[in-house]
Amino acid sequence: MKTATIHQTKTHLSRMLKEIQGGETIVILNGSTPVAQLTAIEPSPVRRPKVGTRPSLPVHYAADAFEPLTEDQLGEWGL
């Protein structure tokens, strides 16, 4: 486990994040007092699709799906 001061963390954050992604844990010190710990987290298993991609297959429906109901069909619905 590595340690770094607040100043070192602000100066080298990008480099430190690469080390953390590689499995390293870094403790942030305020002077000589530990105040925080940087560790990697598990990536979320659910990811949003990229813009412009289809998240699912197209929906298909019967050709008469939007036709008006007949009087008999309306009666079956109690209308």
Short mmCIF file of C-alpha atoms in Angstrom, two decimals:
data_model
loop_
_atom_site.label_atom_id
_atom_site.label_comp_id
_atom_site.label_asym_id
_atom_site.label_seq_id
_atom_site.Cartn_x
_atom_site.Cartn_y
_atom_site.Cartn_z
CA MET A 1 0.00 0.00 0.00
CA LYS A 2 1.44 3.32 -1.06
CA THR A 3 1.02 6.69 0.63
CA ALA A 4 0.91 10.18 -0.83
CA THR A 5 0.49 13.67 0.58
CA ILE A 6 -2.39 15.88 -0.51
CA HIS A 7 0.02 17.94 -2.63
CA GLN A 8 1.41 14.82 -4.34
CA THR A 9 -2.12 13.58 -4.99
CA LYS A 10 -3.19 16.87 -6.61
CA THR A 11 -0.02 16.95 -8.71
CA HIS A 12 0.03 13.31 -9.84
CA LEU A 13 -3.63 12.26 -9.74
CA SER A 14 -3.73 10.88 -13.31
CA ARG A 15 -0.68 8.69 -12.72
CA MET A 16 -2.03 7.54 -9.39
CA LEU A 17 -5.38 6.58 -10.93
CA LYS A 18 -3.58 4.36 -13.44
CA GLU A 19 -1.79 2.63 -10.56
CA ILE A 20 -5.11 2.20 -8.73
CA GLN A 21 -6.69 0.66 -11.83
CA GLY A 22 -3.77 -1.78 -11.79
CA GLY A 23 -4.73 -2.92 -8.28
CA GLU A 24 -2.74 -0.52 -6.09
CA THR A 25 -4.25 1.12 -3.00
CA ILE A 26 -3.05 4.60 -2.03
CA VAL A 27 -3.54 6.25 1.35
CA ILE A 28 -3.72 10.06 1.29
CA LEU A 29 -1.92 11.81 4.13
CA ASN A 30 -2.53 15.24 5.63
CA GLY A 31 0.94 15.75 7.02
CA SER A 32 1.52 12.35 8.61
CA THR A 33 -2.16 11.64 9.38
CA PRO A 34 -4.03 9.29 7.01
CA VAL A 35 -7.26 10.98 5.86
CA ALA A 36 -8.43 8.98 2.83
CA GLN A 37 -7.84 5.81 0.88
CA LEU A 38 -8.03 5.45 -2.89
CA THR A 39 -8.94 1.98 -4.16
CA ALA A 40 -10.36 0.61 -7.39
CA ILE A 41 -14.06 -0.19 -7.66
CA GLU A 42 -15.74 -2.91 -9.67
CA PRO A 43 -17.15 -1.58 -12.93
CA SER A 44 -20.92 -1.51 -13.18
CA PRO A 45 -22.20 -4.58 -15.04
CA VAL A 46 -25.02 -2.54 -16.63
CA ARG A 47 -23.78 -0.06 -19.19
CA ARG A 48 -25.75 2.42 -21.19
CA PRO A 49 -25.63 1.82 -24.95
CA LYS A 50 -23.64 4.24 -27.04
CA VAL A 51 -25.60 6.98 -28.77
CA GLY A 52 -26.99 5.79 -32.09
CA THR A 53 -27.06 2.08 -31.21
CA ARG A 54 -30.23 0.04 -30.81
CA PRO A 55 -30.62 -1.34 -27.30
CA SER A 56 -33.01 -4.06 -28.53
CA LEU A 57 -34.54 -5.54 -31.64
CA PRO A 58 -37.24 -3.57 -33.49
CA VAL A 59 -40.84 -4.11 -32.36
CA HIS A 60 -43.15 -5.82 -34.84
CA TYR A 61 -46.94 -5.73 -34.69
CA ALA A 62 -49.83 -7.08 -36.73
CA ALA A 63 -50.90 -5.08 -39.77
CA ASP A 64 -54.36 -4.48 -38.27
CA ALA A 65 -53.09 -3.47 -34.83
CA PHE A 66 -54.21 0.14 -35.23
CA GLU A 67 -57.49 -0.51 -37.02
CA PRO A 68 -60.68 0.55 -35.20
CA LEU A 69 -62.49 -2.15 -33.23
CA THR A 70 -65.74 -3.54 -34.58
CA GLU A 71 -69.01 -3.16 -32.66
CA ASP A 72 -68.74 -6.80 -31.53
CA GLN A 73 -65.19 -6.29 -30.24
CA LEU A 74 -66.24 -3.14 -28.41
CA GLY A 75 -69.11 -5.12 -26.83
CA GLU A 76 -66.64 -7.75 -25.59
CA TRP A 77 -64.77 -4.96 -23.77
CA GLY A 78 -67.99 -3.64 -22.29
CA LEU A 79 -67.79 -0.41 -24.25
#
